[in-house]
């Protein structure tokens, strides 16, 4: 590190920066407990507070006061733990039911549990505990309040189960930077309500009309249909000519009806048992089927041509699903890879990854 002319203190942030600042204070006071490596760094580079940030602004003066003692450094660590608790467990306190209070009392986010007070948090710069904090968040108390707004209100997020660090960091950035937020016009709000009403009405009709029959309802993930609408539209608008979908049983009938455009009457007819079991075998039948697949309705796929304008045309495909769901992934990946090949010119086909997804 000593051979690198870049100021090494630029690589320290948050509690790590607090640690080296504390060690520097001990070094200045002649404390022999400071390691030889750090002493060498301090002798060459001086105080960790001496460097300038990338924006050419020096660290705020109150940063040094935040680390003026080991007690304050402990408060920084406690504040970091509090913010992580809000990120990982804030959804447990989310106000997702307008008629009832959350089952949890929010005690896991109480300042007292972490041995903190509002004054303690006000003394800590926001960037110390949240490096990507927006400019209008100046203290750790502001950071706590902002993350509570993001993670404990009517819309909440929980992705601590995502083990891929890059994916988890991307999700965190999307939420905390506000990039995930999307404002809808009144027309878009009405369209979304109408779409969700179609989804719910379809499920309720199946539930009441075909009592006891398997249907793998979409209930609980109703928003899947408008989400697919947006994903498909954005992909086609960006030039995709083929959209390949592989999905599990749950919600498949609703996706077939409202995303693939399969007529209601065909879906309903598949719920009725034919009196001729030889020609139209029931689920699990091993008899002769005379050309019928004999497969169940929630295994079937579909194809739809999309044409919004002369410039927006695409083919939407939902792959048939076998009973062993894990096999649908490589099948759809194969569909997609084949559709990405451009065979308009002689010779070996060229892959165009924008052509299909």
Tab-separated table of C-alpha atoms in Angstrom:
chain	number	residue	atom	x	y	z
A	1	UNK	CA	0.000	0.000	0.000
A	2	UNK	CA	2.923	2.327	0.734
A	3	UNK	CA	4.106	1.979	-2.850
A	4	UNK	CA	0.764	3.233	-4.114
A	5	UNK	CA	0.813	7.020	-4.296
A	6	UNK	CA	-2.975	7.213	-3.917
A	7	UNK	CA	-4.008	8.345	-0.451
A	8	UNK	CA	-4.858	5.099	1.390
A	9	UNK	CA	-7.452	6.818	3.596
A	10	UNK	CA	-9.754	7.115	0.565
A	11	UNK	CA	-10.360	3.365	0.860
A	12	UNK	CA	-11.771	3.620	4.403
A	13	UNK	CA	-15.444	4.350	5.076
A	14	UNK	CA	-17.914	4.155	7.924
A	15	UNK	CA	-16.789	2.213	11.022
A	16	UNK	CA	-13.484	1.292	9.342
A	17	UNK	CA	-12.673	4.977	8.922
A	18	UNK	CA	-13.674	5.531	12.539
A	19	UNK	CA	-11.280	2.836	13.638
A	20	UNK	CA	-8.242	4.316	11.886
A	21	UNK	CA	-9.140	7.792	13.175
A	22	UNK	CA	-9.212	6.420	16.709
A	23	UNK	CA	-5.887	4.676	16.112
A	24	UNK	CA	-4.426	7.947	14.799
A	25	UNK	CA	-5.443	9.760	17.983
A	26	UNK	CA	-3.694	7.064	20.011
A	27	UNK	CA	-0.652	7.366	17.717
A	28	UNK	CA	-0.481	11.134	18.269
A	29	UNK	CA	-0.728	10.605	22.035
A	30	UNK	CA	2.191	8.171	21.924
A	31	UNK	CA	0.183	5.023	22.648
A	32	UNK	CA	2.377	1.974	21.964
A	33	UNK	CA	-0.654	-0.233	21.265
A	34	UNK	CA	-0.851	1.108	17.683
A	35	UNK	CA	0.449	-1.499	15.233
A	36	UNK	CA	3.734	-0.825	13.370
A	37	UNK	CA	1.920	-0.964	10.018
A	38	UNK	CA	-0.470	1.802	11.035
A	39	UNK	CA	2.358	3.857	12.518
A	40	UNK	CA	4.113	3.670	9.161
A	41	UNK	CA	0.961	4.807	7.370
A	42	UNK	CA	0.407	7.675	9.815
A	43	UNK	CA	4.026	8.796	9.445
A	44	UNK	CA	3.747	8.854	5.656
A	45	UNK	CA	0.167	10.069	5.118
A	46	UNK	CA	-0.753	11.916	8.290
A	47	UNK	CA	-4.283	12.152	9.687
A	48	UNK	CA	-7.069	10.124	8.006
A	49	UNK	CA	-9.136	13.321	8.083
A	50	UNK	CA	-6.652	15.188	5.902
A	51	UNK	CA	-7.706	13.766	2.536
A	52	UNK	CA	-10.314	15.295	0.264
A	53	UNK	CA	-13.310	13.411	-1.098
A	54	UNK	CA	-13.908	12.757	-4.796
A	55	UNK	CA	-16.072	15.862	-4.947
A	56	UNK	CA	-13.084	17.925	-3.710
A	57	UNK	CA	-14.931	18.728	-0.493
A	58	UNK	CA	-13.255	17.985	2.802
A	59	UNK	CA	-14.905	15.726	5.298
A	60	UNK	CA	-17.336	17.667	7.418
A	61	UNK	CA	-15.859	19.051	10.598
A	62	UNK	CA	-18.387	17.169	12.704
A	63	UNK	CA	-16.957	13.903	11.397
A	64	UNK	CA	-13.955	14.352	13.689
A	65	UNK	CA	-16.199	15.039	16.661
A	66	UNK	CA	-18.147	11.865	15.893
A	67	UNK	CA	-15.001	9.876	16.535
A	68	UNK	CA	-13.631	11.959	19.381
A	69	UNK	CA	-13.856	9.024	21.763
A	70	UNK	CA	-14.331	5.276	21.805
A	71	UNK	CA	-17.882	5.867	23.069
A	72	UNK	CA	-18.768	7.720	19.873
A	73	UNK	CA	-17.195	4.988	17.787
A	74	UNK	CA	-19.385	2.493	19.603
A	75	UNK	CA	-22.401	4.638	18.719
A	76	UNK	CA	-21.420	4.490	15.051
A	77	UNK	CA	-21.309	0.697	15.172
A	78	UNK	CA	-24.666	0.613	16.977
A	79	UNK	CA	-26.183	2.933	14.376
A	80	UNK	CA	-24.934	0.714	11.547
A	81	UNK	CA	-26.536	-2.313	13.228
A	82	UNK	CA	-29.810	-0.409	13.589
A	83	UNK	CA	-29.854	0.504	9.892
A	84	UNK	CA	-29.156	-3.104	8.938
A	85	UNK	CA	-32.031	-4.255	11.162
A	86	UNK	CA	-34.384	-1.873	9.359
A	87	UNK	CA	-33.218	-3.187	5.997
A	88	UNK	CA	-33.539	-6.863	6.901
A	89	UNK	CA	-36.611	-6.842	9.172
A	90	UNK	CA	-38.427	-3.601	8.375
A	91	UNK	CA	-41.023	-5.501	6.340
A	92	UNK	CA	-42.262	-7.101	9.580
A	93	UNK	CA	-43.440	-3.662	10.685
A	94	UNK	CA	-44.854	-2.644	7.285
A	95	UNK	CA	-48.352	-1.133	7.311
A	96	UNK	CA	-49.669	-3.320	4.524
A	97	UNK	CA	-53.118	-3.801	6.109
A	98	UNK	CA	-55.068	-0.517	6.413
A	99	UNK	CA	-57.520	-2.127	8.851
A	100	UNK	CA	-55.053	-3.626	11.327
A	101	UNK	CA	-51.826	-2.651	12.999
A	102	UNK	CA	-48.699	-4.711	12.260
A	103	UNK	CA	-48.377	-7.838	14.372
A	104	UNK	CA	-44.939	-6.715	15.575
A	105	UNK	CA	-44.493	-3.799	17.933
A	106	UNK	CA	-41.413	-2.447	16.190
A	107	UNK	CA	-39.262	-2.937	19.270
A	108	UNK	CA	-36.429	-4.310	17.142
A	109	UNK	CA	-36.063	-0.795	15.698
A	110	UNK	CA	-36.243	1.044	19.030
A	111	UNK	CA	-33.232	3.252	19.734
A	112	UNK	CA	-33.151	2.074	23.336
A	113	UNK	CA	-32.503	-1.499	22.229
A	114	UNK	CA	-29.226	-0.341	20.682
A	115	UNK	CA	-28.277	1.946	23.533
A	116	UNK	CA	-28.786	5.047	21.389
A	117	UNK	CA	-30.607	8.323	21.753
A	118	UNK	CA	-31.661	10.842	19.148
A	119	UNK	CA	-28.846	13.119	20.305
A	120	UNK	CA	-26.339	10.310	19.734
A	121	UNK	CA	-27.576	9.859	16.175
A	122	UNK	CA	-27.626	13.586	15.454
A	123	UNK	CA	-23.906	13.709	16.291
A	124	UNK	CA	-23.046	11.149	13.594
A	125	UNK	CA	-22.839	12.259	9.937
A	126	UNK	CA	-25.170	10.265	7.700
A	127	UNK	CA	-22.412	9.339	5.245
A	128	UNK	CA	-20.573	7.598	8.063
A	129	UNK	CA	-23.276	4.967	8.547
A	130	UNK	CA	-24.846	5.166	5.069
A	131	UNK	CA	-22.218	6.043	2.419
A	132	UNK	CA	-24.833	6.400	-0.327
A	133	UNK	CA	-27.174	8.587	1.712
A	134	UNK	CA	-28.931	11.285	-0.364
A	135	UNK	CA	-27.712	14.850	0.071
A	136	UNK	CA	-30.805	15.839	2.057
A	137	UNK	CA	-29.983	13.197	4.711
A	138	UNK	CA	-27.373	14.840	6.916
A	139	UNK	CA	-27.294	12.885	10.198
A	140	UNK	CA	-27.646	9.274	11.289
A	141	UNK	CA	-31.042	10.170	12.779
A	142	UNK	CA	-32.150	11.376	9.346
A	143	UNK	CA	-30.842	8.106	7.891
A	144	UNK	CA	-32.849	6.024	10.353
A	145	UNK	CA	-36.030	7.971	9.613
A	146	UNK	CA	-35.476	7.769	5.847
A	147	UNK	CA	-34.933	3.997	5.863
A	148	UNK	CA	-38.026	3.545	8.025
A	149	UNK	CA	-39.964	5.461	5.372
A	150	UNK	CA	-38.623	3.087	2.712
A	151	UNK	CA	-38.912	-0.242	4.514
A	152	UNK	CA	-41.842	0.015	6.955
A	153	UNK	CA	-44.646	1.806	5.137
A	154	UNK	CA	-47.436	0.455	2.900
A	155	UNK	CA	-44.854	-0.731	0.365
A	156	UNK	CA	-41.934	-2.665	1.803
A	157	UNK	CA	-38.978	-4.747	0.648
A	158	UNK	CA	-37.122	-7.788	1.910
A	159	UNK	CA	-34.220	-9.374	0.058
A	160	UNK	CA	-31.734	-10.350	2.754
A	161	UNK	CA	-32.210	-13.936	1.514
A	162	UNK	CA	-30.462	-13.030	-1.765
A	163	UNK	CA	-27.024	-14.580	-1.342
A	164	UNK	CA	-25.396	-13.085	-4.443
A	165	UNK	CA	-23.749	-9.926	-3.110
A	166	UNK	CA	-23.897	-8.079	-6.426
A	167	UNK	CA	-27.612	-8.751	-6.813
A	168	UNK	CA	-28.362	-7.798	-3.213
A	169	UNK	CA	-26.394	-4.554	-3.518
A	170	UNK	CA	-28.220	-3.714	-6.740
A	171	UNK	CA	-31.595	-4.263	-5.066
A	172	UNK	CA	-30.558	-2.165	-2.092
A	173	UNK	CA	-29.412	0.653	-4.358
A	174	UNK	CA	-32.632	0.552	-6.382
A	175	UNK	CA	-34.736	0.920	-3.234
A	176	UNK	CA	-32.645	3.420	-1.316
A	177	UNK	CA	-31.817	5.671	-4.271
A	178	UNK	CA	-35.495	5.945	-5.189
A	179	UNK	CA	-34.898	4.455	-8.650
A	180	UNK	CA	-37.501	1.774	-7.992
A	181	UNK	CA	-40.218	4.355	-7.424
A	182	UNK	CA	-42.455	5.072	-10.377
A	183	UNK	CA	-45.140	7.717	-10.593
A	184	UNK	CA	-48.266	6.717	-12.506
A	185	UNK	CA	-50.620	9.027	-14.342
A	186	UNK	CA	-54.343	8.826	-13.582
A	187	UNK	CA	-54.848	6.965	-16.843
A	188	UNK	CA	-52.200	4.416	-15.900
A	189	UNK	CA	-53.718	3.989	-12.440
A	190	UNK	CA	-57.142	3.294	-13.946
A	191	UNK	CA	-55.631	0.791	-16.400
A	192	UNK	CA	-53.800	-0.991	-13.580
A	193	UNK	CA	-56.991	-1.199	-11.487
A	194	UNK	CA	-58.908	-2.547	-14.465
A	195	UNK	CA	-56.208	-5.148	-15.085
A	196	UNK	CA	-56.180	-6.319	-11.463
A	197	UNK	CA	-59.992	-6.450	-11.510
A	198	UNK	CA	-59.858	-8.760	-14.533
A	199	UNK	CA	-57.337	-10.981	-12.765
A	200	UNK	CA	-59.375	-11.169	-9.562
A	201	UNK	CA	-62.711	-11.644	-11.361
A	202	UNK	CA	-61.301	-14.530	-13.381
A	203	UNK	CA	-60.053	-16.299	-10.250
A	204	UNK	CA	-63.303	-15.783	-8.371
A	205	UNK	CA	-65.309	-17.194	-11.280
A	206	UNK	CA	-63.138	-20.320	-11.458
A	207	UNK	CA	-63.355	-20.761	-7.688
A	208	UNK	CA	-67.154	-20.602	-7.622
A	209	UNK	CA	-67.851	-22.430	-10.878
A	210	UNK	CA	-65.398	-25.323	-10.707
A	211	UNK	CA	-65.421	-26.146	-7.027
A	212	UNK	CA	-62.753	-28.573	-5.886
A	213	UNK	CA	-60.865	-28.679	-9.172
A	214	UNK	CA	-57.187	-27.889	-9.376
A	215	UNK	CA	-56.491	-24.433	-10.720
A	216	UNK	CA	-53.319	-23.220	-8.963
A	217	UNK	CA	-54.757	-19.776	-8.301
A	218	UNK	CA	-52.785	-16.590	-8.853
A	219	UNK	CA	-54.242	-15.187	-5.615
A	220	UNK	CA	-51.521	-13.505	-3.595
A	221	UNK	CA	-49.443	-12.645	-6.645
A	222	UNK	CA	-52.142	-10.925	-8.719
A	223	UNK	CA	-49.719	-8.185	-9.687
A	224	UNK	CA	-47.786	-10.761	-11.755
A	225	UNK	CA	-50.017	-10.026	-14.769
A	226	UNK	CA	-49.473	-6.235	-14.932
A	227	UNK	CA	-45.785	-6.814	-14.191
A	228	UNK	CA	-45.530	-9.156	-17.180
A	229	UNK	CA	-47.400	-6.577	-19.256
A	230	UNK	CA	-44.755	-3.960	-18.488
A	231	UNK	CA	-41.778	-6.297	-18.897
A	232	UNK	CA	-43.028	-7.494	-22.283
A	233	UNK	CA	-43.846	-3.984	-23.477
A	234	UNK	CA	-40.449	-2.611	-22.470
A	235	UNK	CA	-38.651	-5.537	-24.094
A	236	UNK	CA	-40.571	-5.255	-27.363
A	237	UNK	CA	-40.107	-1.491	-27.408
A	238	UNK	CA	-36.344	-2.057	-27.106
A	239	UNK	CA	-36.372	-4.265	-30.191
A	240	UNK	CA	-37.060	-7.818	-29.003
A	241	UNK	CA	-38.923	-9.907	-31.566
A	242	UNK	CA	-39.471	-12.947	-29.369
A	243	UNK	CA	-40.472	-13.140	-25.708
A	244	UNK	CA	-40.120	-16.585	-24.119
A	245	UNK	CA	-41.798	-17.380	-20.804
A	246	UNK	CA	-41.381	-20.385	-18.547
A	247	UNK	CA	-43.369	-20.487	-15.337
A	248	UNK	CA	-44.680	-22.749	-12.618
A	249	UNK	CA	-48.279	-23.894	-12.267
A	250	UNK	CA	-49.418	-21.107	-9.952
A	251	UNK	CA	-51.085	-18.330	-11.893
A	252	UNK	CA	-50.645	-20.050	-15.253
A	253	UNK	CA	-54.334	-20.007	-16.228
A	254	UNK	CA	-54.569	-16.294	-15.495
A	255	UNK	CA	-51.398	-15.598	-17.478
A	256	UNK	CA	-52.762	-17.641	-20.372
A	257	UNK	CA	-56.000	-15.661	-20.295
A	258	UNK	CA	-54.697	-12.133	-19.838
A	259	UNK	CA	-51.116	-12.126	-21.129
A	260	UNK	CA	-51.325	-14.763	-23.877
A	261	UNK	CA	-54.925	-13.866	-24.774
A	262	UNK	CA	-56.294	-17.411	-24.579
A	263	UNK	CA	-60.116	-17.139	-24.817
A	264	UNK	CA	-62.042	-17.672	-21.591
A	265	UNK	CA	-64.371	-20.201	-23.192
A	266	UNK	CA	-61.490	-22.497	-24.148
A	267	UNK	CA	-60.046	-22.361	-20.623
A	268	UNK	CA	-63.473	-23.031	-19.083
A	269	UNK	CA	-64.121	-25.936	-21.453
A	270	UNK	CA	-60.946	-27.629	-20.237
A	271	UNK	CA	-62.489	-27.855	-16.769
A	272	UNK	CA	-65.391	-29.969	-18.043
A	273	UNK	CA	-64.944	-33.720	-18.188
A	274	UNK	CA	-65.863	-35.326	-21.486
A	275	UNK	CA	-68.214	-38.337	-21.310
A	276	UNK	CA	-65.990	-40.091	-23.856
A	277	UNK	CA	-62.922	-40.997	-21.798
A	278	UNK	CA	-61.289	-42.785	-24.721
A	279	UNK	CA	-61.208	-39.709	-26.937
A	280	UNK	CA	-60.600	-37.124	-24.206
A	281	UNK	CA	-58.715	-38.877	-21.405
A	282	UNK	CA	-58.715	-37.384	-17.938
A	283	UNK	CA	-55.600	-36.446	-15.995
A	284	UNK	CA	-53.386	-39.486	-15.517
A	285	UNK	CA	-55.239	-41.544	-18.129
A	286	UNK	CA	-53.140	-44.213	-19.855
A	287	UNK	CA	-55.700	-45.025	-22.525
A	288	UNK	CA	-55.622	-44.315	-26.246
A	289	UNK	CA	-56.073	-40.599	-26.884
A	290	UNK	CA	-56.461	-40.464	-30.693
A	291	UNK	CA	-54.253	-37.393	-31.039
A	292	UNK	CA	-55.222	-35.658	-27.774
A	293	UNK	CA	-52.295	-34.815	-25.538
A	294	UNK	CA	-54.078	-35.909	-22.404
A	295	UNK	CA	-52.128	-33.226	-20.513
A	296	UNK	CA	-53.718	-31.151	-17.780
A	297	UNK	CA	-54.802	-27.565	-18.342
A	298	UNK	CA	-52.248	-26.038	-15.992
A	299	UNK	CA	-49.377	-27.645	-17.970
A	300	UNK	CA	-50.351	-26.093	-21.279
A	301	UNK	CA	-48.595	-23.146	-22.897
A	302	UNK	CA	-49.571	-20.736	-25.634
A	303	UNK	CA	-48.396	-18.412	-28.372
A	304	UNK	CA	-49.505	-14.869	-29.132
A	305	UNK	CA	-48.529	-12.380	-31.819
A	306	UNK	CA	-48.051	-8.831	-30.537
A	307	UNK	CA	-48.570	-5.925	-32.918
A	308	UNK	CA	-48.749	-2.467	-31.388
A	309	UNK	CA	-47.673	-0.671	-34.552
A	310	UNK	CA	-45.679	-1.289	-37.703
A	311	UNK	CA	-42.491	-0.906	-35.669
A	312	UNK	CA	-43.584	-2.938	-32.621
A	313	UNK	CA	-44.189	-6.549	-33.561
A	314	UNK	CA	-43.211	-9.623	-31.565
A	315	UNK	CA	-44.086	-13.217	-30.818
A	316	UNK	CA	-44.912	-14.150	-27.227
A	317	UNK	CA	-44.485	-17.804	-26.212
A	318	UNK	CA	-45.367	-19.548	-22.948
A	319	UNK	CA	-43.727	-22.949	-22.936
A	320	UNK	CA	-45.716	-26.070	-22.063
A	321	UNK	CA	-44.811	-27.140	-18.570
A	322	UNK	CA	-43.972	-30.730	-17.631
A	323	UNK	CA	-44.786	-32.071	-14.195
A	324	UNK	CA	-41.116	-31.773	-13.266
A	325	UNK	CA	-40.849	-28.004	-13.199
A	326	UNK	CA	-37.070	-27.880	-13.169
A	327	UNK	CA	-37.033	-28.995	-16.819
A	328	UNK	CA	-38.805	-25.893	-18.066
A	329	UNK	CA	-35.765	-23.650	-17.444
A	330	UNK	CA	-33.360	-25.237	-19.957
A	331	UNK	CA	-36.230	-25.618	-22.431
A	332	UNK	CA	-37.002	-21.893	-22.371
A	333	UNK	CA	-33.316	-21.017	-22.446
A	334	UNK	CA	-33.017	-23.141	-25.582
A	335	UNK	CA	-36.050	-21.407	-27.124
A	336	UNK	CA	-34.477	-18.032	-26.403
A	337	UNK	CA	-31.015	-18.921	-27.703
A	338	UNK	CA	-32.425	-20.310	-30.946
A	339	UNK	CA	-34.593	-17.227	-31.485
A	340	UNK	CA	-31.556	-14.961	-31.066
A	341	UNK	CA	-29.882	-16.295	-34.204
A	342	UNK	CA	-29.926	-14.107	-37.304
A	343	UNK	CA	-30.108	-16.269	-40.434
A	344	UNK	CA	-30.752	-13.494	-42.949
A	345	UNK	CA	-27.224	-13.791	-44.376
A	346	UNK	CA	-25.320	-16.735	-45.804
A	347	UNK	CA	-22.921	-18.577	-43.556
A	348	UNK	CA	-22.935	-19.307	-39.875
A	349	UNK	CA	-25.822	-17.481	-38.124
A	350	UNK	CA	-24.949	-14.490	-35.950
A	351	UNK	CA	-26.323	-14.175	-32.445
A	352	UNK	CA	-28.316	-11.049	-31.609
A	353	UNK	CA	-29.002	-11.043	-27.866
A	354	UNK	CA	-31.435	-8.128	-28.239
A	355	UNK	CA	-33.675	-10.144	-30.519
A	356	UNK	CA	-35.145	-12.433	-27.876
A	357	UNK	CA	-35.450	-12.662	-24.110
